[in-house]
Tab-separated table of C-alpha atoms in Angstrom:
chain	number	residue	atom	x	y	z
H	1	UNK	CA	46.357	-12.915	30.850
H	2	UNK	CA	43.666	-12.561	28.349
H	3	UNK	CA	41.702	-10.748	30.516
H	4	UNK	CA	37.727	-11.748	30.642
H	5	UNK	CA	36.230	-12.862	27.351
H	6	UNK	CA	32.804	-12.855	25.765
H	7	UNK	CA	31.096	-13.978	23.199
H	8	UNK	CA	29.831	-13.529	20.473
H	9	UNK	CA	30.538	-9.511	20.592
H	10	UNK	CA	26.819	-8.574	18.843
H	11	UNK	CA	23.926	-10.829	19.071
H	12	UNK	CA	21.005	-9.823	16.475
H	13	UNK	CA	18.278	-12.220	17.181
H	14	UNK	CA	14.664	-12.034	16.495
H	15	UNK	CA	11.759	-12.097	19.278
H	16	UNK	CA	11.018	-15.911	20.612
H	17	UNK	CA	14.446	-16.858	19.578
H	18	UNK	CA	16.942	-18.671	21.942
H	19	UNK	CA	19.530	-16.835	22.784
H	20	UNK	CA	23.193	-17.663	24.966
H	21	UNK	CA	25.880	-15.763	25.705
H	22	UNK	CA	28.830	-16.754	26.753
H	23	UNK	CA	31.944	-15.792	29.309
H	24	UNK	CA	35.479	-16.850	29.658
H	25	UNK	CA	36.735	-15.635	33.745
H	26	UNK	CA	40.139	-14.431	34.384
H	27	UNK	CA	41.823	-17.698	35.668
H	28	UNK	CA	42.184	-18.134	39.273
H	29	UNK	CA	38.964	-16.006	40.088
H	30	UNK	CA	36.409	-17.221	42.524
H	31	UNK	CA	33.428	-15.105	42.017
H	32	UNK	CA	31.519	-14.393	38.120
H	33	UNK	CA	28.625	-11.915	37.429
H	34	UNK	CA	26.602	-10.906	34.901
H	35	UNK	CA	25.173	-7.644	34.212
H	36	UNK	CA	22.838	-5.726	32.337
H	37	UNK	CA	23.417	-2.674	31.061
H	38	UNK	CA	21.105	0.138	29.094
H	39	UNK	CA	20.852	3.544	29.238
H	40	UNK	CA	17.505	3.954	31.206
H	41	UNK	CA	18.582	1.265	33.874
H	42	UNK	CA	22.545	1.882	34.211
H	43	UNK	CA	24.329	-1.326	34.556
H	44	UNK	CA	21.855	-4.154	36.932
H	45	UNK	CA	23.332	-6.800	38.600
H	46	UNK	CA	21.785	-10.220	37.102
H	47	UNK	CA	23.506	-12.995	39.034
H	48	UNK	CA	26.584	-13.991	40.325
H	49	UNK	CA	28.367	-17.348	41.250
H	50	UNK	CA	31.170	-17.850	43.652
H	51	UNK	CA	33.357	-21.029	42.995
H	52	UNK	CA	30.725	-22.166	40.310
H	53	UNK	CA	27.933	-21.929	42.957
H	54	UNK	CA	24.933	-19.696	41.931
H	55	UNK	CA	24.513	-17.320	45.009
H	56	UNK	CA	22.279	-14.657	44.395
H	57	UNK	CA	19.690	-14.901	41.491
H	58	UNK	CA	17.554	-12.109	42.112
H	59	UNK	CA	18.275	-9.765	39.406
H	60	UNK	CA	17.093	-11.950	37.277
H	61	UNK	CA	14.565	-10.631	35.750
H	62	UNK	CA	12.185	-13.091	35.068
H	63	UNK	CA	11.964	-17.209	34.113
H	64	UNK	CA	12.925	-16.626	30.355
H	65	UNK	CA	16.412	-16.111	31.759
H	66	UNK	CA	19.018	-18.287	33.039
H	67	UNK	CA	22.507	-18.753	33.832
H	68	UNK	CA	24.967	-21.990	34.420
H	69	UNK	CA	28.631	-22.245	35.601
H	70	UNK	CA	29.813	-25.451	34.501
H	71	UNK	CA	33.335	-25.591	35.263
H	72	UNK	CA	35.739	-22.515	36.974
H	73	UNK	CA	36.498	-21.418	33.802
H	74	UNK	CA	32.907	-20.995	31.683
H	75	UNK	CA	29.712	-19.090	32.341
H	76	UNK	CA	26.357	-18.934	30.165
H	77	UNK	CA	23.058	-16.833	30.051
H	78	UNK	CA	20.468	-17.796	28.490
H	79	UNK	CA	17.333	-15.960	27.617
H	80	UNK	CA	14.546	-18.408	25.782
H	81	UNK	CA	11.963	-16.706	24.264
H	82	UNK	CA	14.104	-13.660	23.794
H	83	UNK	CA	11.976	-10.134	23.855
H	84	UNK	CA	12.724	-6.771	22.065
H	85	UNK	CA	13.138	-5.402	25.852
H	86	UNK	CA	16.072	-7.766	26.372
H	87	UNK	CA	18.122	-5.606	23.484
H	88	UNK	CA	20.869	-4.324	25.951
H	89	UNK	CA	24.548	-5.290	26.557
H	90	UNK	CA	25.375	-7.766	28.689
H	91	UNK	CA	28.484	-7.685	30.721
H	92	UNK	CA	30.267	-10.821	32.584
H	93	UNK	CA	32.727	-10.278	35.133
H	94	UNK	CA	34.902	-11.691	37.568
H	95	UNK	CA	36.984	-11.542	40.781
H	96	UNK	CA	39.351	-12.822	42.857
H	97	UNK	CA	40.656	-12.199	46.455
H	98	UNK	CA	40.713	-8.584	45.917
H	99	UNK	CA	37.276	-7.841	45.523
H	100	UNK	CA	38.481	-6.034	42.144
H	101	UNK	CA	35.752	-6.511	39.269
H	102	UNK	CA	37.412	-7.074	36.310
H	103	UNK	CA	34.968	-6.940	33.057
H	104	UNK	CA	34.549	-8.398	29.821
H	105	UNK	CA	33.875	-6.185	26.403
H	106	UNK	CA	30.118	-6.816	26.776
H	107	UNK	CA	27.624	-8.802	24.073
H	108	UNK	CA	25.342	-6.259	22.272
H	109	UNK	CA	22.225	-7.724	21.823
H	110	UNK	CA	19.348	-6.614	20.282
H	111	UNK	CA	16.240	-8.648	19.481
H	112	UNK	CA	13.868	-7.546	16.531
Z	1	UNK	CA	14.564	2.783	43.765
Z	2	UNK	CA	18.388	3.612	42.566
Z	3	UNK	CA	20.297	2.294	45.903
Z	4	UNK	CA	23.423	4.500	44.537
Z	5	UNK	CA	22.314	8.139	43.215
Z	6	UNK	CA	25.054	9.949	40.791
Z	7	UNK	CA	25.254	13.328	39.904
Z	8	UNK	CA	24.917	15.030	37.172
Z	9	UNK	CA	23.727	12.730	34.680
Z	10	UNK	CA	25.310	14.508	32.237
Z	11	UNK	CA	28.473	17.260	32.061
Z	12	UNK	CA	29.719	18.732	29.302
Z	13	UNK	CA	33.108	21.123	29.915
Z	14	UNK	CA	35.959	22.943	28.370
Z	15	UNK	CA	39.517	21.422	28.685
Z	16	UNK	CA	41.710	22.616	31.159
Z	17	UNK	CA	38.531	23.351	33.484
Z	18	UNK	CA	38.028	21.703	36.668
Z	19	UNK	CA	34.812	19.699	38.182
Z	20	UNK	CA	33.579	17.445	40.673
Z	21	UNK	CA	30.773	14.364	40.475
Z	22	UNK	CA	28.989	12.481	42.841
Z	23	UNK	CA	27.784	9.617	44.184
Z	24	UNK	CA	25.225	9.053	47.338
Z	25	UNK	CA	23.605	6.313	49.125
Z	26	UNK	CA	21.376	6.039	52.098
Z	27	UNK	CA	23.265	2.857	52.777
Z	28	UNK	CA	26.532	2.645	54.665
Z	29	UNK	CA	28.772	0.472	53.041
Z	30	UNK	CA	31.729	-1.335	53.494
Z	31	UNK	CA	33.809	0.179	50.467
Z	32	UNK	CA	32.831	2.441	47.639
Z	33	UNK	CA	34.759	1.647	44.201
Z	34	UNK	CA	34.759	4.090	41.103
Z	35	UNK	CA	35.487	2.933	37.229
Z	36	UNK	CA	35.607	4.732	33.832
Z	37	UNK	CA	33.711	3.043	31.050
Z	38	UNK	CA	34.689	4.157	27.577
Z	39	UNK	CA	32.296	3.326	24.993
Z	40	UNK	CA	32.265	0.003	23.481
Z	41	UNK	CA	34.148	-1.520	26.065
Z	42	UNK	CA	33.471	-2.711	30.187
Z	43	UNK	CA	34.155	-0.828	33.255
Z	44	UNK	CA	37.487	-0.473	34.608
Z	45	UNK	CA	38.077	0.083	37.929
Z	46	UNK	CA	39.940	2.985	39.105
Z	47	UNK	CA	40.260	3.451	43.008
Z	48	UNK	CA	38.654	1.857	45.917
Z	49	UNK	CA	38.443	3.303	49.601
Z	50	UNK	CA	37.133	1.771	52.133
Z	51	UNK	CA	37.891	4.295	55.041
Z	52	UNK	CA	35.153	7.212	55.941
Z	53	UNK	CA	36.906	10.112	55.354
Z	54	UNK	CA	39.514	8.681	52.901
Z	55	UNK	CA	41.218	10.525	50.055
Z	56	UNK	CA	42.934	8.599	47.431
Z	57	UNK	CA	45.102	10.999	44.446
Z	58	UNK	CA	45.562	9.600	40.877
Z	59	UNK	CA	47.343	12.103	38.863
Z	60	UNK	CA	44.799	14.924	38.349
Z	61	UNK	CA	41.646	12.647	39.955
Z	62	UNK	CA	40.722	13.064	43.530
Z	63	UNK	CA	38.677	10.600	44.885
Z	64	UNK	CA	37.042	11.264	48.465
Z	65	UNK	CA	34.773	8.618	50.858
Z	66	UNK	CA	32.418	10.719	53.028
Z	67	UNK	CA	33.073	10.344	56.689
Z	68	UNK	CA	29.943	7.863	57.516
Z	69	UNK	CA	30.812	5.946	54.650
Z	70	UNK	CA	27.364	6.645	52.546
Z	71	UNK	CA	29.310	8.945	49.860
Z	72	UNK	CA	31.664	9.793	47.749
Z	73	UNK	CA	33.107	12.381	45.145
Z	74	UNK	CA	35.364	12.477	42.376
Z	75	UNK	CA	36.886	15.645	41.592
Z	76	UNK	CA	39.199	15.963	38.254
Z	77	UNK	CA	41.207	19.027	38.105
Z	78	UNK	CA	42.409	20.443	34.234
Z	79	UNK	CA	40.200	17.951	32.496
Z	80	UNK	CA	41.308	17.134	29.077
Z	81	UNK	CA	39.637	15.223	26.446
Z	82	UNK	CA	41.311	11.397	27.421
Z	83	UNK	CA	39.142	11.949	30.279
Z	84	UNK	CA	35.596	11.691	28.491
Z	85	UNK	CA	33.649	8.592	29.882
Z	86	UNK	CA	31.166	7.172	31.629
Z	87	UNK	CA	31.953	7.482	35.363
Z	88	UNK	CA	30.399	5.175	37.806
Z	89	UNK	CA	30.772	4.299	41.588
Z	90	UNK	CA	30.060	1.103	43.190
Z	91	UNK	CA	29.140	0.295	46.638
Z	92	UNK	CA	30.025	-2.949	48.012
Z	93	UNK	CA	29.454	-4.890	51.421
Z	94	UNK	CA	31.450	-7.086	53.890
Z	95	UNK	CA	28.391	-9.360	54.258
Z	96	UNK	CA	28.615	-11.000	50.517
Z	97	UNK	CA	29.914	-10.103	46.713
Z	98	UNK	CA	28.185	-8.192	45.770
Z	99	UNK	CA	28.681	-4.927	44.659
Z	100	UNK	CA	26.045	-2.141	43.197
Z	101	UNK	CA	26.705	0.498	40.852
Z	102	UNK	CA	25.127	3.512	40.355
Z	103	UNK	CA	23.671	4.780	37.185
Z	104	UNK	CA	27.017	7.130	35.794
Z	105	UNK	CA	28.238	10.470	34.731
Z	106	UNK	CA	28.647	10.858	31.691
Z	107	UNK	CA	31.791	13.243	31.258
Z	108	UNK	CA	32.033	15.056	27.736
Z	109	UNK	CA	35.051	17.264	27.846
Z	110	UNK	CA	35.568	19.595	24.891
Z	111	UNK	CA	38.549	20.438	23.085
């Protein structure tokens, strides 16, 4: 298994600019979260979905942001205008029965 | 407000010397994980108890869960360098999915 993937691997965007990253589960998990990570916050819960179903949103931190799950096996997060406070790296990960998070490399981002 | 508090933020130490870090919560929870996060790359998990009082062993790692289930501490004994990271714990509840990290250690061990 492939383990989780993400993409792209570094984002450089500037401010106002759309911005959508994107995540690949571990086939056969139920549950997919994104996080936030940065050195002043440690890493935030943003949201997470369980069997494609948005379940708890309130991480996010405000309207500019917003995440889909399609399909069991694709996740986005979008962030429209992006912000120089959004530079951070964004994790995805998932789990199955086990309660084991499993993560993703991460997107860099960093907005000018 | 940090639901999870680790300590220190920060330890730098010699190889072959011992240490301990920690993680507490005013919450109880249901199961306390820890991972190691090396840089460029995601957490990955390392243990998970879920009983108050529990010790788990990984080579030279000891992992504890406090007895009411609001703590825990990882103790490494002879660091060496391999073991430089980011250390975090994660608390985690029956009621849902979700599960909260703390804010790290970040482990520096010198050769």
């Amino acid at each position: 298994d492939a383990g989780v993937i993400q993409s792209p691997r570094h984002e450089v965007t500037e401010m106002g600019q759309e911005v959508t990253l994107r995540c690949k589960p571990i086939s056969g998990h139920n549950s997919l979260f994104w996080y936030r990570q940065t050195m002043m916050r440690g890493l935030e819960l943003l949201i997470y979905f369980n069997n494609n179903v948005p379940i708890d949103d309130s991480g996010m931190p405000e309207d500019r942001f917003s995440a889909k799950m399609p399909n069991a096996s694709f996740s986005t997060l979008k962030i429209q205008p992006s912000e120089p406070r959004d530079s951070a790296v964004y994790f995805c990960a998932s789990t199955g029965l086990l309660r084991v998070e499993f993560f993703g490399p991460g997107t860099r981002l960093t907005v000018l | 407000t940090q639901l999870l508090e680790q300590s220190p933020q920060f330890l730098s130490i010699q190889e072959g010397e011992n240490l301990t870090v920690y993680c507490n919560s005013s919450s109880v929870f249901s199961s306390l994980q820890w991972y190691r996060q090396e840089p460029g790359e995601g957490p990955v998990l390392l243990v998970t108890v879920v009983t108050g009082g529990e010790v788990k062993k990984l080579k030279r790692l000891t992992f504890q869960f406090g007895d009411a289930r609001k703590d825990s501490s990882l103790h490494i004994t002879a660091a060496q360098t391999g073991d430089t990271g980011l250390y975090l714990c994660a608390g985690a509840w029956d009621r849902d999915d979700k599960i909260i990290f703390g804010k790290g250690t970040r482990l520096h061990i010198l050769p």
